[in-house]
Amino acid sequence: MSMTKIRSKCLVLVLTVCFIGCNETLTNTNINPNGVSPETANASLLIPKIQRDFSRSYTDLGEGHLAGVVQHMQEDGWFDEYNLHEWIPNDWNSYYGLLRNNKFVYEKAVENDQESLQGISLTMKSLIFGHITDLWGDAPYSEALRSGDEENAILTPKYDSQEDIYRGVLADLKEASALFEEVKGGEYFNPGQSDILFNGDMDQWHAFANSLILRFSMRLSEKLPDLAENNIKEVYDSGIYLKDASDDVAIAYNDADTWPTAAVGTDATSFRRRKFANTFLDKLVDYNDPRLEVWVAPVHVRWVEDTSVNGAEGFIHRNGEPTSTVSITDEEAHPQVASGAEFTRRFNPNDLDRDTREYVGLPPGIQSPDSYNGNPTPGQTVQNQHVSQMGDIFREPSHELLKSRVISAAEVNFILAEAAQRGWGVGNAEEHYNNGVQEALNMWNVGDQYGDYIAETEVAYDGTLEQIMEQKYLASFLSASEAWFDYRRTGLPELEAGPASAQAPALPVRFRYGDNELDSNSSNVQEALERLEETNYSVTGANSAWSKPWLLQGTDHPW
């Protein structure tokens, strides 16, 4: 063989080896060493994030702006959104992100014939989609999660009607309930520690799914009463739903995942500016509610009437002795009050109007809440010493009583009480009502005071829907979205917007569609806007927080 041919064959061999090596290198380079292949991924590992992120978001709403709408709480700083409902458009990307993850879980569960995991993912899908339509109205549903489809991708999904979404949510919950029933007593996939709600207990998931059927069916009580009645009676007859506060669907906080308004670190402004609304607080005080002392702290400095004073004293008293200052900070007052010190300040009731109670809240929707009740230090540097702070448990990063509570046994019992009061054949309304009150107290470790509380004339059951909704309203503290949805549906309890509210005298009834949708899916958004009912308060056009979605149209509720 000639040297030329030998050299040629060697070159071909070298190039071949190099090509194979480079191809293998390129293939390896295109594999993400930190990624997980969808084909081999353990879908159950996504469950904790879906559960936690939704639960935390639900609580953020419940102790956030929606607490301002239903007048559980008010703020005395940066309060325009919270107290006055000056809402900007709200995007829903985080919810749909969770739904995309949840869709992957469901598809893997079907692929692997994991019926329990299918039931879990259907329950979470229903919870999140139900919450979206609760907040906004019409929304992407049937085409919402198809952007990643290889052959039939939909990047601008249509908006399904609110009615269709609720019907779909209830259908999926019934399917989930049937799956949980099927796996009882048999071998099934157990997500175990991947399930931070129930640690794989399918009986609890079954009760959760059925309890959500109760919730979303009662949403439809004014629009589709026959459907609501049939669904609620079916769940009641099954006997499978949340009954005890120990079974509440809830996720605790911890020192690394802290309560959102805890008074920790060098900046405790979120805790400092959050105050109780008198609408809510007055009911607790009037009923001598045992939750009052858990939720609310006495004022740091209590006003005392003294007709010998000209206006108000320019100093405070500590244990009856005058001091040299007119104000005391939270950092100074809290440890001294905890040790038994009492701070007072005198005023002449002929000159000034002051709230002299031990527990004082803020009126809803006033223009200058930071100055209320004669605060000598308006602004955001020092808390208002003459208005109550939240109770001590809310100062902590975590506490056994502070949880992201998605749905409670108290709520379920009040739903059944309402259904019974409507004559829907689900037992005795008074019994369900009493159970609701008991479990609402149990949630806050004051259930042993139930007997005294229920004996109060204003609390004992009187057969009215108004009373059921009032106690449900009190029980929904920190879950204010449910109080808002009930108020929109029934007009109860009767709430009036504050004098400085954006669209006084009406309270808002929906979230506004977000800018992302308005920019990228405008034609479908426009069709949804045309299905909203504009009202006299819809001053920003159809995409207003005061435009009525399908659920409220034709009901005369809440206004």
XYZ file of C-alpha atoms in Angstrom:
559
model
C 0.000 0.000 0.000
C 1.380 3.427 -0.907
C 2.190 5.966 1.769
C -0.440 8.303 0.250
C -3.222 5.726 0.723
C -2.045 4.971 4.262
C -2.075 8.660 5.134
C -5.584 9.015 3.638
C -6.987 6.103 5.635
C -5.424 7.410 8.839
C -6.964 10.834 8.236
C -10.416 9.322 7.676
C -10.038 7.278 10.862
C -8.976 10.310 12.905
C -11.822 12.443 11.552
C -14.318 9.680 12.237
C -13.119 9.327 15.822
C -13.164 13.106 16.238
C -16.674 13.369 14.808
C -17.993 10.630 17.068
C -16.285 12.185 20.054
C -17.560 15.657 19.214
C -21.073 14.330 18.681
C -21.016 12.624 22.064
C -19.608 15.804 23.632
C -22.336 17.928 22.050
C -24.997 15.494 23.188
C -23.677 15.544 26.729
C -23.364 19.322 26.637
C -27.057 19.649 25.745
C -28.102 17.643 28.807
C -28.811 19.889 31.802
C -26.965 18.181 34.669
C -29.274 19.944 37.149
C -32.503 19.307 35.255
C -35.014 16.477 35.420
C -36.353 14.778 32.353
C -40.160 14.936 32.128
C -40.132 11.261 31.174
C -38.466 10.220 34.430
C -39.613 12.983 36.769
C -41.358 12.096 40.026
C -44.466 14.234 39.677
C -45.373 13.956 43.348
C -42.355 16.149 44.188
C -44.215 19.103 42.665
C -47.141 18.719 45.071
C -45.599 20.575 48.058
C -44.881 23.710 46.008
C -48.378 23.737 44.541
C -49.928 23.276 47.993
C -47.720 25.754 49.782
C -47.693 28.517 47.166
C -51.458 28.527 46.773
C -52.051 28.384 50.528
C -49.704 31.283 51.193
C -51.290 33.334 48.402
C -54.735 32.619 49.840
C -53.621 33.844 53.271
C -51.913 36.922 51.824
C -55.262 37.911 50.322
C -57.149 36.989 53.471
C -55.092 39.198 55.760
C -54.354 41.707 53.032
C -56.513 43.940 50.861
C -59.585 41.728 51.067
C -59.528 42.085 54.856
C -59.825 45.791 54.177
C -62.854 45.286 51.916
C -64.804 43.223 54.453
C -63.567 45.478 57.233
C -61.827 42.894 59.344
C -58.790 45.172 59.261
C -57.603 48.607 58.174
C -54.175 50.180 57.763
C -52.991 53.563 59.000
C -50.208 53.972 56.452
C -49.985 53.409 52.669
C -53.661 52.609 52.911
C -55.139 53.645 49.547
C -55.493 50.074 48.243
C -56.240 48.527 51.617
C -58.801 50.961 53.058
C -60.008 52.945 50.054
C -59.980 50.152 47.407
C -58.006 52.091 44.824
C -57.132 48.886 43.011
C -54.870 48.576 40.027
C -55.209 45.690 37.503
C -54.207 42.310 38.949
C -52.283 39.684 36.979
C -52.892 36.013 37.657
C -49.632 34.545 36.338
C -48.710 32.861 39.612
C -51.988 30.930 39.713
C -51.648 29.711 36.147
C -48.035 28.749 36.825
C -49.258 26.491 39.619
C -51.929 25.084 37.320
C -49.322 24.195 34.682
C -47.286 22.308 37.268
C -50.442 20.639 38.488
C -51.345 19.583 34.939
C -47.986 17.824 34.675
C -48.719 16.003 37.943
C -52.094 14.882 36.643
C -50.732 13.654 33.311
C -47.989 11.630 35.028
C -50.543 10.222 37.454
C -52.731 9.059 34.558
C -49.714 7.644 32.746
C -48.672 5.675 35.844
C -52.221 4.697 36.831
C -51.929 6.482 40.185
C -55.547 7.142 41.081
C -54.856 8.803 44.415
C -52.451 11.269 42.782
C -55.046 11.959 40.095
C -57.535 12.804 42.823
C -55.059 15.138 44.538
C -54.244 17.001 41.327
C -57.935 17.306 40.373
C -58.680 18.730 43.815
C -55.888 21.310 43.547
C -56.915 22.176 39.980
C -60.473 22.799 41.136
C -59.364 24.846 44.121
C -57.160 27.145 42.030
C -59.511 27.551 39.065
C -62.415 28.122 41.444
C -60.413 30.824 43.195
C -59.527 32.506 39.899
C -63.148 32.768 38.780
C -64.153 33.862 42.292
C -61.766 36.797 42.009
C -61.971 37.854 38.357
C -65.097 36.285 36.813
C -64.685 34.879 33.290
C -61.192 33.499 32.751
C -59.165 31.128 30.547
C -60.168 27.586 31.498
C -60.726 25.014 28.755
C -57.806 26.352 26.670
C -55.775 27.776 29.529
C -52.992 25.207 29.871
C -52.247 24.351 26.246
C -49.401 26.745 25.486
C -46.916 23.870 25.744
C -48.774 21.451 23.467
C -46.430 20.502 20.642
C -49.124 20.148 17.966
C -52.045 22.229 19.212
C -50.514 25.048 21.230
C -52.849 27.894 22.201
C -51.040 31.052 23.243
C -54.111 33.295 23.491
C -56.756 31.149 25.210
C -60.413 32.101 25.161
C -62.181 33.201 28.331
C -64.729 30.651 29.490
C -67.862 31.943 31.165
C -67.893 32.031 34.935
C -70.814 29.611 34.950
C -68.915 27.079 32.828
C -65.859 27.342 35.056
C -67.879 26.677 38.208
C -69.580 23.720 36.542
C -66.179 22.369 35.465
C -64.727 22.865 38.936
C -67.592 20.940 40.534
C -67.366 18.151 37.941
C -63.643 17.715 38.639
C -64.246 17.699 42.393
C -66.844 14.976 41.997
C -64.389 12.956 39.921
C -61.720 13.460 42.584
C -64.170 12.379 45.287
C -64.980 9.220 43.326
C -61.263 8.442 42.946
C -60.676 8.840 46.690
C -63.623 6.566 47.366
C -62.184 3.984 44.981
C -58.752 3.809 46.596
C -60.080 3.382 50.134
C -58.968 0.182 51.756
C -56.843 -0.873 48.798
C -53.312 -0.486 47.531
C -52.657 2.975 46.164
C -49.875 5.397 45.437
C -49.030 7.253 48.642
C -47.255 10.585 48.125
C -46.325 10.580 51.811
C -44.031 13.460 52.742
C -44.570 15.020 49.316
C -48.070 15.839 50.561
C -47.615 18.587 53.154
C -51.370 18.923 53.703
C -52.278 15.360 54.703
C -49.151 13.207 54.346
C -50.949 10.941 51.907
C -54.097 10.368 53.982
C -56.747 9.762 51.311
C -59.608 9.950 53.814
C -58.630 13.545 54.555
C -58.301 14.330 50.861
C -61.772 12.891 50.339
C -63.181 15.159 53.050
C -61.305 18.119 51.531
C -62.686 17.524 48.028
C -66.234 17.125 49.336
C -65.903 20.254 51.468
C -64.867 22.208 48.379
C -67.992 20.895 46.642
C -69.960 22.451 49.510
C -68.087 25.757 49.148
C -68.408 26.162 45.393
C -71.972 24.869 45.319
C -73.021 27.485 47.862
C -71.400 30.111 45.635
C -74.145 29.245 43.142
C -77.021 29.479 45.636
C -78.509 32.565 43.972
C -77.814 31.687 40.337
C -78.206 27.898 40.189
C -80.065 27.015 43.408
C -81.196 23.554 42.278
C -77.647 22.522 41.386
C -76.356 23.959 44.656
C -79.013 22.165 46.712
C -78.485 18.791 45.032
C -74.689 18.908 45.399
C -74.812 19.984 49.032
C -77.384 17.351 49.955
C -75.323 14.669 48.212
C -72.197 15.555 50.203
C -74.156 15.841 53.444
C -75.723 12.417 52.919
C -72.260 10.927 52.318
C -71.104 12.148 55.739
C -67.645 12.812 54.272
C -66.606 16.413 54.875
C -64.603 18.441 57.410
C -66.194 18.243 60.833
C -63.489 19.094 63.370
C -61.036 21.998 63.558
C -58.183 19.525 63.921
C -58.911 18.471 60.326
C -58.773 21.993 58.874
C -56.856 22.203 55.603
C -53.941 24.322 56.762
C -50.165 24.782 56.520
C -48.250 26.158 59.497
C -45.579 28.839 59.408
C -42.037 28.422 60.718
C -39.039 30.601 61.483
C -37.782 30.321 57.913
C -41.227 30.827 56.361
C -42.641 33.548 58.557
C -46.027 35.073 59.201
C -46.316 37.954 56.682
C -46.738 40.824 59.156
C -44.570 39.586 62.023
C -42.851 42.295 64.074
C -39.332 41.004 63.454
C -36.058 42.618 62.491
C -35.369 46.330 62.358
C -38.433 47.201 60.272
C -41.775 46.128 61.746
C -43.878 48.593 59.767
C -46.194 45.902 58.357
C -47.154 44.887 61.884
C -47.311 48.460 63.146
C -49.648 49.845 60.511
C -52.148 46.943 60.544
C -55.166 47.699 62.760
C -58.572 46.156 63.382
C -61.595 47.771 61.778
C -64.276 48.880 64.210
C -66.849 47.075 62.072
C -65.257 43.784 63.127
C -63.851 44.744 66.505
C -67.115 46.158 67.840
C -68.805 42.781 67.370
C -66.044 41.035 69.311
C -66.341 43.539 72.145
C -70.154 43.555 72.203
C -70.340 39.755 72.350
C -67.485 39.413 74.833
C -65.969 37.112 72.240
C -63.257 34.828 73.708
C -61.144 35.328 70.573
C -60.824 39.042 71.346
C -57.867 38.678 73.697
C -56.142 36.289 71.283
C -56.495 38.560 68.276
C -56.352 42.078 69.700
C -54.021 43.848 72.125
C -55.298 46.558 74.496
C -54.306 50.094 73.554
C -50.904 51.074 74.871
C -52.291 54.331 76.265
C -55.942 54.472 77.285
C -57.899 57.717 77.278
C -59.528 58.750 80.585
C -62.223 61.412 80.879
C -61.409 64.400 83.093
C -63.498 67.569 82.864
C -60.813 69.558 84.695
C -58.445 69.179 81.734
C -58.347 71.761 78.968
C -58.576 69.688 75.775
C -56.061 66.868 76.213
C -53.057 66.527 78.463
C -49.681 66.938 76.801
C -48.223 63.965 78.682
C -49.147 60.423 79.641
C -49.367 58.734 83.038
C -47.626 55.521 84.028
C -49.517 53.691 86.791
C -51.227 57.004 87.630
C -48.022 59.033 87.819
C -47.343 61.716 85.188
C -44.404 61.254 82.861
C -42.431 63.785 80.864
C -43.586 62.544 77.433
C -46.790 62.584 75.429
C -46.047 59.349 73.584
C -44.486 55.965 74.069
C -43.207 53.653 71.347
C -44.286 50.074 70.859
C -40.772 48.917 71.726
C -41.000 50.771 75.059
C -44.630 50.059 75.886
C -44.935 46.380 75.035
C -42.537 44.921 77.651
C -43.805 47.311 80.331
C -47.470 46.508 79.638
C -46.603 42.820 79.692
C -45.142 43.382 83.171
C -48.334 45.048 84.407
C -47.741 48.749 83.755
C -50.761 50.859 82.824
C -50.485 53.983 80.679
C -53.258 56.585 80.508
C -53.846 60.069 79.168
C -56.603 62.422 80.237
C -58.935 64.539 78.120
C -62.009 66.695 78.544
C -65.041 65.036 76.892
C -66.665 68.457 76.559
C -63.841 69.531 74.262
C -62.856 66.347 72.420
C -64.327 63.079 71.188
C -62.129 60.131 72.140
C -62.632 56.358 72.284
C -61.919 55.398 75.891
C -62.244 51.645 75.506
C -59.541 49.121 76.280
C -59.773 47.803 72.715
C -59.957 50.417 69.953
C -60.010 49.956 66.192
C -60.160 52.201 63.143
C -63.346 53.301 61.367
C -63.305 51.977 57.786
C -62.278 54.178 54.907
C -61.386 57.415 56.699
C -59.033 59.951 55.171
C -56.349 60.189 57.898
C -56.312 56.919 59.841
C -52.858 57.618 61.281
C -54.316 60.555 63.269
C -57.346 58.716 64.611
C -58.298 58.952 68.293
C -55.900 61.783 69.057
C -52.663 60.100 68.035
C -49.837 62.458 69.092
C -47.430 60.911 66.561
C -49.214 60.705 63.166
C -47.173 59.255 60.343
C -45.249 56.012 60.061
C -42.372 56.466 62.520
C -44.267 55.523 65.708
C -47.401 53.417 66.085
C -50.677 54.969 67.236
C -50.648 54.465 71.006
C -54.416 55.116 71.264
C -55.455 52.352 68.810
C -54.992 48.625 69.407
C -52.246 46.629 67.809
C -52.739 43.030 66.745
C -52.301 40.484 69.525
C -48.962 39.108 70.645
C -49.193 35.932 68.540
C -48.957 38.102 65.400
C -45.655 39.569 66.539
C -43.956 36.207 66.168
C -42.452 34.743 62.980
C -44.519 31.625 63.685
C -47.055 30.408 66.200
C -49.092 27.236 66.567
C -52.289 29.191 65.890
C -51.043 30.975 62.770
C -51.650 28.929 59.646
C -52.516 29.297 56.003
C -56.003 27.867 56.408
C -57.524 27.013 53.009
C -60.851 25.717 54.326
C -62.048 24.967 57.842
C -64.581 22.793 59.595
C -66.166 25.994 60.886
C -66.794 27.195 57.318
C -68.259 23.821 56.353
C -70.627 23.792 59.329
C -71.835 27.302 58.539
C -72.433 26.274 54.900
C -74.585 23.396 56.138
C -76.360 25.726 58.552
C -77.219 28.043 55.675
C -78.344 25.140 53.503
C -80.562 23.828 56.313
C -81.956 27.310 56.937
C -82.887 27.408 53.243
C -84.758 24.103 53.678
C -82.427 21.972 51.589
C -82.834 18.798 53.644
C -79.405 18.661 55.272
C -80.323 18.345 58.928
C -80.939 20.913 61.622
C -79.787 24.492 61.010
C -79.298 25.291 64.691
C -77.162 22.194 65.233
C -74.910 23.059 62.272
C -74.727 26.679 63.431
C -73.710 25.659 66.949
C -71.111 23.290 65.533
C -69.771 26.117 63.376
C -69.408 28.396 66.389
C -67.729 25.636 68.400
C -65.201 24.800 65.686
C -64.526 28.489 65.049
C -63.521 28.847 68.701
C -61.558 25.588 68.609
C -59.435 27.036 65.792
C -58.056 29.543 68.311
C -57.838 27.274 71.379
C -60.759 28.964 73.171
C -63.318 26.245 72.544
C -63.725 25.658 76.283
C -65.545 29.020 76.463
C -68.190 27.952 73.950
C -70.916 27.471 76.571
C -70.701 31.015 77.894
C -70.341 32.479 74.424
C -73.325 30.706 72.859
C -75.463 31.658 75.851
C -75.140 35.334 74.959
C -78.480 36.624 73.665
C -76.946 38.028 70.470
C -75.055 34.835 69.679
C -77.610 32.103 70.424
C -79.232 30.925 67.192
C -82.326 32.904 66.243
C -83.234 31.166 62.972
C -82.044 33.935 60.643
C -79.604 33.872 57.770
C -78.209 37.165 59.082
C -76.957 35.507 62.244
C -75.410 32.547 60.429
C -73.548 34.883 58.109
C -72.404 37.102 60.979
C -70.783 34.239 62.848
C -69.307 32.903 59.618
C -67.933 36.410 59.019
C -66.221 36.425 62.418
C -64.870 32.919 61.840
C -63.366 33.973 58.488
C -60.766 36.216 60.139
C -57.507 35.821 58.171
C -59.560 34.126 55.403
C -61.270 37.322 54.320
C -61.695 36.203 50.727
C -64.481 33.885 51.929
C -66.152 36.737 53.819
C -65.925 38.844 50.637
C -67.429 36.125 48.460
C -70.257 35.635 50.985
C -70.891 39.373 51.207
C -71.109 39.650 47.414
C -73.525 36.690 47.259
C -75.825 37.617 50.151
C -75.154 41.243 51.059
C -74.382 40.005 54.584
C -73.179 41.236 56.912
C -74.335 44.690 55.931
C -71.201 46.699 55.199
C -70.846 50.333 54.232
C -67.836 51.759 52.480
C -65.990 54.470 54.374
C -66.377 58.160 53.538
C -63.066 58.337 51.657
C -63.489 55.070 49.724
C -62.837 55.152 46.002
C -66.424 54.532 44.921
C -68.340 55.276 48.125
C -70.844 54.036 49.154
C -70.255 50.751 47.285
C -67.596 48.119 47.993
C -65.763 46.422 45.078
C -66.918 43.030 43.791
C -64.121 41.702 41.542
C -60.464 41.973 40.592
C -59.563 43.867 37.438
C -58.001 41.921 34.564
C -54.240 42.431 34.544
C -52.055 44.341 32.130
C -50.364 41.186 30.833
C -53.694 39.867 29.571
C -54.796 43.239 28.254
C -51.567 43.482 26.241
C -51.152 39.910 24.994
C -54.689 38.496 24.825
C -56.698 41.623 24.138
C -59.400 40.207 21.839
C -60.384 37.484 24.305
C -60.261 39.912 27.219
C -62.534 42.266 25.308
C -65.140 39.520 24.826
C -65.044 38.829 28.571
C -65.402 42.529 29.373
C -68.511 42.698 27.210
C -70.085 40.015 29.389
C -69.552 42.039 32.569
C -72.363 44.258 33.803
C -71.179 47.820 34.147
C -72.683 49.695 37.084
C -72.918 53.303 38.188
C -69.609 52.776 40.005
C -67.686 51.358 37.001
C -65.941 54.675 36.394
C -62.893 53.043 34.773
C -65.022 51.253 32.169
C -66.008 47.595 32.082
C -62.690 46.413 33.549
C -63.655 47.833 36.921
C -63.692 46.392 40.407
C -67.321 47.584 40.531
C -68.527 45.756 37.389
C -70.626 42.696 38.150
C -69.581 39.263 36.858
C -72.164 36.606 35.941
C -72.420 35.370 39.535
C -73.862 38.697 40.719
C -75.853 39.769 37.698
C -79.586 39.960 38.350
C -79.249 39.225 42.086
C -79.308 42.779 43.538
C -76.388 41.707 45.728
C -74.409 43.090 47.364
C -75.769 46.407 46.119
